[in-house]
Tab-separated table of C-alpha atoms in Angstrom:
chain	number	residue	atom	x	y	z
A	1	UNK	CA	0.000	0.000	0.000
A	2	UNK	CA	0.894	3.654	-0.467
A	3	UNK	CA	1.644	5.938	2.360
A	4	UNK	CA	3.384	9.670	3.394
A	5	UNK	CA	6.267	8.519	5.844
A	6	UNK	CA	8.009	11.484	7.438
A	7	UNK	CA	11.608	9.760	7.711
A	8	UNK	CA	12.753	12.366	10.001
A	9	UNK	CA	12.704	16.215	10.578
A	10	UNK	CA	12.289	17.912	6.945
A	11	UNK	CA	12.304	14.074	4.732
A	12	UNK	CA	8.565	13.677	4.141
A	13	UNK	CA	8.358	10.988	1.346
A	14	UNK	CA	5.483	8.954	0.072
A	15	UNK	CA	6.677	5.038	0.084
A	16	UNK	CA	5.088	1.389	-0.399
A	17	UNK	CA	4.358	-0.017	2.187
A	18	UNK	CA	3.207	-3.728	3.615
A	19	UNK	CA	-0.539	-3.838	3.830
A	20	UNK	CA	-1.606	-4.492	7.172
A	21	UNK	CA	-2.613	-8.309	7.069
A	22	UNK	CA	-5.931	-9.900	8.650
A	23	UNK	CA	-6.785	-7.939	11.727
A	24	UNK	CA	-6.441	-9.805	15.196
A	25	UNK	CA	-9.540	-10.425	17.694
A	26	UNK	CA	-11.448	-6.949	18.505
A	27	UNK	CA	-9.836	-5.367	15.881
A	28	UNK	CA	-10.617	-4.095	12.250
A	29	UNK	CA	-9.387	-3.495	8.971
A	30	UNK	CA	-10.344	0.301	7.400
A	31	UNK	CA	-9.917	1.433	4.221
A	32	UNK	CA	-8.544	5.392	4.929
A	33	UNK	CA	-10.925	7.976	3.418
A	34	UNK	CA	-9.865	11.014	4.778
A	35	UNK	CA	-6.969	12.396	6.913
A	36	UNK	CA	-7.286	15.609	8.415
A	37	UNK	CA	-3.168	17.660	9.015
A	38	UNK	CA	-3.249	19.164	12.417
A	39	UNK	CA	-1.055	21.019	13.884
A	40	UNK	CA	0.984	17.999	15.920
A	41	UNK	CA	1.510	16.849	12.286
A	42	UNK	CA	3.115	19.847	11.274
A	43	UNK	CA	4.985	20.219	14.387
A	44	UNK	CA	5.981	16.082	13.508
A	45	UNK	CA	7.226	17.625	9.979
A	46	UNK	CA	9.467	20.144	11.758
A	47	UNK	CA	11.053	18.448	14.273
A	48	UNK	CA	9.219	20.152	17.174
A	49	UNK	CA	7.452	17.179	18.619
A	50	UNK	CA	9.322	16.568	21.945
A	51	UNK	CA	8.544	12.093	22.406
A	52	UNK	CA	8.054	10.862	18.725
A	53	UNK	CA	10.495	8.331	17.115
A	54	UNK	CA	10.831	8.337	13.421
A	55	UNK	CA	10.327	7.700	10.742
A	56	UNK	CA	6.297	7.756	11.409
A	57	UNK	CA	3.196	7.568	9.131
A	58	UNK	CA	1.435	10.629	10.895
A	59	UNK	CA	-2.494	11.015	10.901
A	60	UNK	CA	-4.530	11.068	13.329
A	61	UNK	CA	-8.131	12.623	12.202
A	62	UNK	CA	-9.488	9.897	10.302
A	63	UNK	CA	-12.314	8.810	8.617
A	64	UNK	CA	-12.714	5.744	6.688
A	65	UNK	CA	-14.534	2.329	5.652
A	66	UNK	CA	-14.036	-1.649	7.127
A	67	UNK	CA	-13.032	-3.856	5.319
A	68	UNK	CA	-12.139	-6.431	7.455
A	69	UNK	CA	-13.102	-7.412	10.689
A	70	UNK	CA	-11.494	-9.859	13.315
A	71	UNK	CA	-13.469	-11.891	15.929
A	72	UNK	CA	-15.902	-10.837	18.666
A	73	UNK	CA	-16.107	-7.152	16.198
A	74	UNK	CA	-19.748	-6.295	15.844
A	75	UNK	CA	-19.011	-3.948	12.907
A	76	UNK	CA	-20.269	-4.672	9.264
A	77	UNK	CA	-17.976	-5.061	6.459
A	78	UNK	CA	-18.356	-1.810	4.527
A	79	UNK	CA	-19.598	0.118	7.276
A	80	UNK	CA	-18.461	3.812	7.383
A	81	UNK	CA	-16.813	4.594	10.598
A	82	UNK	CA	-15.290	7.881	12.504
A	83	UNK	CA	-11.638	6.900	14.132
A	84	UNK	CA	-11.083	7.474	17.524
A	85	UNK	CA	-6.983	8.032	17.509
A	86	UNK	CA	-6.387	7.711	21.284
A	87	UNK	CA	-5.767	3.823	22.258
A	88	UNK	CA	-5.827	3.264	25.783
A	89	UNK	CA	-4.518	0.424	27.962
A	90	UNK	CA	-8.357	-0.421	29.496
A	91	UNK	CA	-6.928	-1.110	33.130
A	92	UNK	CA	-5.143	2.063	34.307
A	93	UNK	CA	-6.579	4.061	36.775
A	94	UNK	CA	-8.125	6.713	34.282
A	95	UNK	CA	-9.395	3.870	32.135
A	96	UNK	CA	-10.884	2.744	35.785
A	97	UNK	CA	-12.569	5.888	36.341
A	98	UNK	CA	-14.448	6.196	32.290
A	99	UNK	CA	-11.618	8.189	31.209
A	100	UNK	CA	-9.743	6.781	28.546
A	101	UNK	CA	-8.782	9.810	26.842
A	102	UNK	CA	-5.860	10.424	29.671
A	103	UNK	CA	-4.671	6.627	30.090
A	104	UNK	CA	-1.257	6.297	31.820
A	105	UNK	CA	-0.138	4.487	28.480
A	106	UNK	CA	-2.086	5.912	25.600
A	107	UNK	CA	-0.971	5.780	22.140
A	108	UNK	CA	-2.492	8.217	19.769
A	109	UNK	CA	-2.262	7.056	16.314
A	110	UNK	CA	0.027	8.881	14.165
A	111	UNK	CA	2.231	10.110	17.275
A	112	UNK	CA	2.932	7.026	19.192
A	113	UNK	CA	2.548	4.259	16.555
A	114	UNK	CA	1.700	4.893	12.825
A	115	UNK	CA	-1.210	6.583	12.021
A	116	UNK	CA	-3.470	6.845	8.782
A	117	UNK	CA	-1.419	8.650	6.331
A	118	UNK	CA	-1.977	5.798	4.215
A	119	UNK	CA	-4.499	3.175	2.278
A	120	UNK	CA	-5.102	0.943	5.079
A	121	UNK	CA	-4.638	0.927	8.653
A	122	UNK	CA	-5.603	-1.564	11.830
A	123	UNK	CA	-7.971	-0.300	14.962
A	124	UNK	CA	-9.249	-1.723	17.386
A	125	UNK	CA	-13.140	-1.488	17.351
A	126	UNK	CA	-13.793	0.000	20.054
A	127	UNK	CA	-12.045	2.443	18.577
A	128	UNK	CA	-14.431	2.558	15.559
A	129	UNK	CA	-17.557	4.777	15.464
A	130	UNK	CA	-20.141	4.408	12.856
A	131	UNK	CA	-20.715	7.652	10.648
A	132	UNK	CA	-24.406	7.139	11.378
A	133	UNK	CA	-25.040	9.560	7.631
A	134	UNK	CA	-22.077	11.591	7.692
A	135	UNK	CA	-20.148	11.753	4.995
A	136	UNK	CA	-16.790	10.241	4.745
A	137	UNK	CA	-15.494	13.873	4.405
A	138	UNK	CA	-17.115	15.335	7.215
A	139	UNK	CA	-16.476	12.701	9.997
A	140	UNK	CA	-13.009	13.220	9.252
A	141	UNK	CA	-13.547	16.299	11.196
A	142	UNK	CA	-15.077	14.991	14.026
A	143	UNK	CA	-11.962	14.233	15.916
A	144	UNK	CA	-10.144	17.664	15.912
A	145	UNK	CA	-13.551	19.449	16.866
A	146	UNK	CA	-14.197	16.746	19.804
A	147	UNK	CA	-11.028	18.570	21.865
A	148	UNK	CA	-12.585	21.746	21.454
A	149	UNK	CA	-16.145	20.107	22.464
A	150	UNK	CA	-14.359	17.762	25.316
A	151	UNK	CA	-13.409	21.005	26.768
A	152	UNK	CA	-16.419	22.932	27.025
A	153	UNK	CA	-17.953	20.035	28.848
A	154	UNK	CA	-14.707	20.089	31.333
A	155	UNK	CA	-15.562	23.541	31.701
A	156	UNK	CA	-19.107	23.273	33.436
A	157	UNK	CA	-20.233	26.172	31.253
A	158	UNK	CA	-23.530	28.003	32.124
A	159	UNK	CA	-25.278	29.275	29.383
A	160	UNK	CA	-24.591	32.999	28.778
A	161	UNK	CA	-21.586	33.265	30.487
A	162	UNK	CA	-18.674	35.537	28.837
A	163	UNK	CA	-16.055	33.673	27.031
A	164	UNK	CA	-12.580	34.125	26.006
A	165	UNK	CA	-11.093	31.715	23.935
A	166	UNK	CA	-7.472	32.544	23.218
A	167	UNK	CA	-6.409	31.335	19.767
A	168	UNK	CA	-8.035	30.990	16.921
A	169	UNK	CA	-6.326	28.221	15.145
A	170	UNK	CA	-8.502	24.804	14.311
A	171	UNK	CA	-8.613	24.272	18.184
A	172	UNK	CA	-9.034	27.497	19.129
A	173	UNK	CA	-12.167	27.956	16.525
A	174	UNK	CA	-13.546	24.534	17.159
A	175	UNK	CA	-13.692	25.516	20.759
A	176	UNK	CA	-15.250	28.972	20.311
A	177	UNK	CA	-18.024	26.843	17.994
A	178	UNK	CA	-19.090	24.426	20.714
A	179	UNK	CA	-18.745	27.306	23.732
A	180	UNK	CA	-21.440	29.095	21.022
A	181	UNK	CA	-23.528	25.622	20.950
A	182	UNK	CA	-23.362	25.200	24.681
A	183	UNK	CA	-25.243	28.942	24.645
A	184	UNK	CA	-22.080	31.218	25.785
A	185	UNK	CA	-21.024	34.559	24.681
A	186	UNK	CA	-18.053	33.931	22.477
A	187	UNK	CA	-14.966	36.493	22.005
A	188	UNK	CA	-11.879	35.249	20.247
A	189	UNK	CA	-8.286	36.467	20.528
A	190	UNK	CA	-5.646	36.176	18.871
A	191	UNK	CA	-2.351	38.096	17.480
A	192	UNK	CA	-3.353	37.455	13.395
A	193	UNK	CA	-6.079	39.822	12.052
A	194	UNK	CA	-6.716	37.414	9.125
A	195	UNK	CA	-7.702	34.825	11.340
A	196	UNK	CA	-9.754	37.137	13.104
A	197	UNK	CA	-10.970	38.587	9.983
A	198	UNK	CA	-11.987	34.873	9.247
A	199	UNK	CA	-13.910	34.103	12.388
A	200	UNK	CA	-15.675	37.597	12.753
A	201	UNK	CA	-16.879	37.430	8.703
A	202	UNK	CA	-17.312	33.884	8.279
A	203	UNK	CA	-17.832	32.701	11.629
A	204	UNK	CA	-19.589	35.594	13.631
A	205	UNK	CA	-17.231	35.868	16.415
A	206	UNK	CA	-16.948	38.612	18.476
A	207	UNK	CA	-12.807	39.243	17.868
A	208	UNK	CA	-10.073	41.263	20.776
A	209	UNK	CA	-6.831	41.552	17.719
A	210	UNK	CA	-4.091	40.898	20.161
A	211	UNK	CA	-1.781	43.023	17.434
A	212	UNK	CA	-3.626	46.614	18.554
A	213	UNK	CA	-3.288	46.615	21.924
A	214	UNK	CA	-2.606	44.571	25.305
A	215	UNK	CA	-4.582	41.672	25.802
A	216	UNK	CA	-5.178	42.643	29.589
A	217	UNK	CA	-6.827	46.592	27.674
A	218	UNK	CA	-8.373	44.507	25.477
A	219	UNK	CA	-10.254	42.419	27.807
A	220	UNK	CA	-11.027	45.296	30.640
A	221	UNK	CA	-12.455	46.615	27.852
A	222	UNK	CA	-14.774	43.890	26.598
A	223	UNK	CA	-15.582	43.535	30.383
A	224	UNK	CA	-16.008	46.155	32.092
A	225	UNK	CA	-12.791	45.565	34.000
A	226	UNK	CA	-14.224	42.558	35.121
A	227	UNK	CA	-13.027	39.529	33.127
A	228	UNK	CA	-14.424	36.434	31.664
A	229	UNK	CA	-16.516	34.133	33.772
A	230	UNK	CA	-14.253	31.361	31.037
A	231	UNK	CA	-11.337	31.711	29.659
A	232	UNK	CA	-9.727	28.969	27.253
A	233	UNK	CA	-6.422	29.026	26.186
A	234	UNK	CA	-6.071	26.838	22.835
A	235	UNK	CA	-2.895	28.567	21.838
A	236	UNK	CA	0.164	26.346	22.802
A	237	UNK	CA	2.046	29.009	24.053
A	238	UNK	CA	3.409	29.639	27.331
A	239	UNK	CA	3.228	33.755	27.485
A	240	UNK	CA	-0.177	33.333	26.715
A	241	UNK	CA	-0.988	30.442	29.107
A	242	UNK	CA	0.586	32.361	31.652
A	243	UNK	CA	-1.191	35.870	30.533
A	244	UNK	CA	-4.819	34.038	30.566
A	245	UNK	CA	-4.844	34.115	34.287
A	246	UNK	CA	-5.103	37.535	34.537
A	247	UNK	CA	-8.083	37.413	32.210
A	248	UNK	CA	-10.234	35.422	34.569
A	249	UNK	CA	-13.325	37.074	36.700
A	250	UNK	CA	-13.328	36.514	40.245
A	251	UNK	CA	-15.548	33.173	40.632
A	252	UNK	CA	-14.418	32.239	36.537
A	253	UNK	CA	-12.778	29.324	35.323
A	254	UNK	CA	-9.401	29.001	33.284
A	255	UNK	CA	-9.460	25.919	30.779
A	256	UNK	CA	-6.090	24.986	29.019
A	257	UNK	CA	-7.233	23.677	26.033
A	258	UNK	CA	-3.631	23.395	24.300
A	259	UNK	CA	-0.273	22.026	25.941
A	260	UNK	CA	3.183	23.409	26.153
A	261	UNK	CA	6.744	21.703	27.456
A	262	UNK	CA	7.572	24.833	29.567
A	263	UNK	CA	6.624	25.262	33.672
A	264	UNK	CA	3.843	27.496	34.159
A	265	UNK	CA	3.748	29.894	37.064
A	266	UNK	CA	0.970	32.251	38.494
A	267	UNK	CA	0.614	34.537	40.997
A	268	UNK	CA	-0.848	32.474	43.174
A	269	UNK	CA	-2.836	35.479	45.671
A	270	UNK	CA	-4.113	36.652	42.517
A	271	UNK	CA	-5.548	32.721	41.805
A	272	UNK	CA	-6.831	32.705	45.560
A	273	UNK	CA	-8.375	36.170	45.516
A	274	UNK	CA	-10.103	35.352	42.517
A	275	UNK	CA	-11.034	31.859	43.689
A	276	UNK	CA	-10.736	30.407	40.231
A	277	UNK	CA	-10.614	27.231	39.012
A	278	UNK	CA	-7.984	25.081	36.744
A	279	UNK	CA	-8.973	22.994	34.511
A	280	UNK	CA	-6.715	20.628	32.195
A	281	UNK	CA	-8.771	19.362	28.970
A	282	UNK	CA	-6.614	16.556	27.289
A	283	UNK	CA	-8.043	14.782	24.070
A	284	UNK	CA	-11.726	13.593	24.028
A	285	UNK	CA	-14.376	10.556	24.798
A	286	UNK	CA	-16.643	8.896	22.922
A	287	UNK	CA	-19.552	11.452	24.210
A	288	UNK	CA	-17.280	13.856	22.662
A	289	UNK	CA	-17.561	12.197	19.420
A	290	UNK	CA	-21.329	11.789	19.364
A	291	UNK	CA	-21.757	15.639	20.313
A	292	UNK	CA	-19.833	16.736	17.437
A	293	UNK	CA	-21.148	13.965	15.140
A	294	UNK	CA	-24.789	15.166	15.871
A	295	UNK	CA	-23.800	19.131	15.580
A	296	UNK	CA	-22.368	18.551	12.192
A	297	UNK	CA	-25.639	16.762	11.446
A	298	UNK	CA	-27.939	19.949	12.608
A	299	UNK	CA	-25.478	21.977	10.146
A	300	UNK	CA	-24.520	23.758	13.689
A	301	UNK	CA	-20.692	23.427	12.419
A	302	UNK	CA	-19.818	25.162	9.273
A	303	UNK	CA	-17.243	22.705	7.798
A	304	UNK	CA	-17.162	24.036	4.311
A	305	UNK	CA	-15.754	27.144	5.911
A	306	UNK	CA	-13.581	25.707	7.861
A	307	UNK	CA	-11.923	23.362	5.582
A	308	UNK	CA	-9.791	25.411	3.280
A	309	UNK	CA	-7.289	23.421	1.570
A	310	UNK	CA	-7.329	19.315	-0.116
A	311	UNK	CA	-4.670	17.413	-1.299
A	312	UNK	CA	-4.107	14.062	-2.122
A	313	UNK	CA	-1.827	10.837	-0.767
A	314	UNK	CA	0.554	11.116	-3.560
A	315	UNK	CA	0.560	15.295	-2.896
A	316	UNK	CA	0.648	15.373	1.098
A	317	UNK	CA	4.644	15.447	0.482
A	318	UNK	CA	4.335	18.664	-1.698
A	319	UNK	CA	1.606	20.296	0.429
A	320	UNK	CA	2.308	19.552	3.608
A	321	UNK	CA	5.989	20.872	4.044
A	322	UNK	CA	4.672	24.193	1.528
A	323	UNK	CA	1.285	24.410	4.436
A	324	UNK	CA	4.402	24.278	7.517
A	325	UNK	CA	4.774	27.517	6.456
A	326	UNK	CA	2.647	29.576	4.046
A	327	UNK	CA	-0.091	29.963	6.931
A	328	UNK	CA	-2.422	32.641	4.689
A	329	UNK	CA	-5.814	31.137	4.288
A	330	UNK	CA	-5.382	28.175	5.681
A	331	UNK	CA	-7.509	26.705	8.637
A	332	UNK	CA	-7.851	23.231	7.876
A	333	UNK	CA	-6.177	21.230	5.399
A	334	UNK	CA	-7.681	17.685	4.701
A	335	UNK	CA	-5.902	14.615	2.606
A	336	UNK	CA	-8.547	12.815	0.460
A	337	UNK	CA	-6.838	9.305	0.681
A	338	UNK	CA	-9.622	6.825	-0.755
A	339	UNK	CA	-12.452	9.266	-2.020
């Protein structure tokens, strides 16, 4: 089979491959449909993933069609399915306590084993979500939009409660769309004004442009000088991890949506005064799946406009390294593998 092996930081080639063989018990066969590139990709690409051993067939946002399935799999031959990436151990205390999506030894396909940049790949079925009248195209968007979902429901939002969501990358958007669904008041920062541009025009956002004036003005002014009852921070970078503290109202919540490798530090009378809480929102559950499947259903998620670029297997070599760095326009690029 074909698929796009990044060999190491830079070498992104597109080899043969051995087809994955018969799957075992409790696993399946899936023909790849479509592969969404997220950002960990890139990041994969450029050398700036800090635990992943290559070379490595990335993809992780998958949708595609089974073709084979091993014993005890209830799945039908043909069946259209959504992949859940994140494969968890099943005894672990998180796995214990319903929360697979933080096992002690998850592997997320495409970071910690080889993923679905590729014809064919093996999951386990439990892993395996039926489409359920989505198209192939669409439920390849399910996963990145279930971290932005997975952490509005971390959140405990109240409808109509003021929202910040810092970042308005795929995350950062996808989170701002589900804080909208869940009935909050959604404002979006970020330092680009096209992205803003693109999520005030196309989206309806309410947009702070982090390149006209101090976040901390910026909010006191959208406030009141009070702050956000919610604050997310989907950015991946520590300043602004750090800075999102200070945008949270006394009684408000502070949700890190995105992960960086650095120490963060806050003033911690300023956390007690404020009596805020923490939150940590790491990838998603199957609940988080289904909520997103059935929004994109309703036509609550505007995919069309979110999905801005398409390649191919054979061009993910081309595009990919060219989308690493010529950011204009692009929100979410999508590999159409099998269509």
């Amino acid at each position: 089979m074909k698929a796009v092996v990044c060999r190491s930081p830079g070498d992104l080639v597109l080899e043969d491959r051995t087809e994955p063989g018969a799957p075992p018990p409790g696993w399946a066969r899936v023909a790849v449909s479509h592969v969404g590139i997220c950002g960990t990709d890139y990041h994969i690409f450029e050398g700036k993933h800090p635990f992943l051993a290559y070379p490595r067939i990335m993809g992780h946002e998958v949708s595609g069609t089974v073709v084979e399935r091993g014993e005890n799999v209830d799945l039908s031959v043909g069946e259209p399915v959504i992949i859940n990436p994140y494969l968890a151990c099943g005894e672990c205390i998180a796995c214990r306590q319903g929360k697979p999506n933080c096992c002690v030894s998850i592997e997320v396909l495409g970071v910690h084993r080889d993923g679905a940049m590729c014809d064919e790949i093996l999951v386990p079925a439990q892993n395996l979500y039926p489409a359920n009248g989505l198209s192939l195209a669409d439920a390849a968007a399910v996963e990145f939009l279930a971290i932005g979902a997975h952490a509005v429901r971390r959140s405990h939002a109240v409808p109509g409660q003021r929202t910040l969501v810092i970042g308005a990358g795929p995350i950062g958007l996808g989170t701002a769309l589900f804080a909208r669904i869940a009935g909050l008041d959604v404002n979006l920062l970020d330092m680009s004004t096209e992205r803003l541009g693109f999520a005030e025009s196309e989206l309806g956002f309410a947009a702070l442009d982090g390149s006209k004036a101090q976040a901390t003005e910026l909010v006191r002014q959208a406030t009141g000088g009070e702050g956000f009852d919610l604050v997310f921070d989907a950015t991946g970078n520590t300043q602004s991890v750090q800075s999102a503290f200070a945008h949270v109202a006394h009684g408000g919540t502070l949700v890190l949506v995105s992960v960086v490798k650095d120490d963060i530090t806050f003033s911690d009378p300023e956390f007690h005064k404020r009596e805020m809480t923490l939150v940590g929102s790491r990838n998603a559950l199957h609940a988080d799946f289904d909520h997103v499947a059935a929004s994109i259903r309703d036509g609550a998620v505007p995919l069309a406009k979110l999905v801005t670029h398409r390649t191919t297997l054979a061009g993910t070599p081309r595009d990919l390294a060219r989308w690493a760095h010529e950011k204009s326009g692009l929100i979410k690029a999508v590999i159409e593998v099998g269509s």
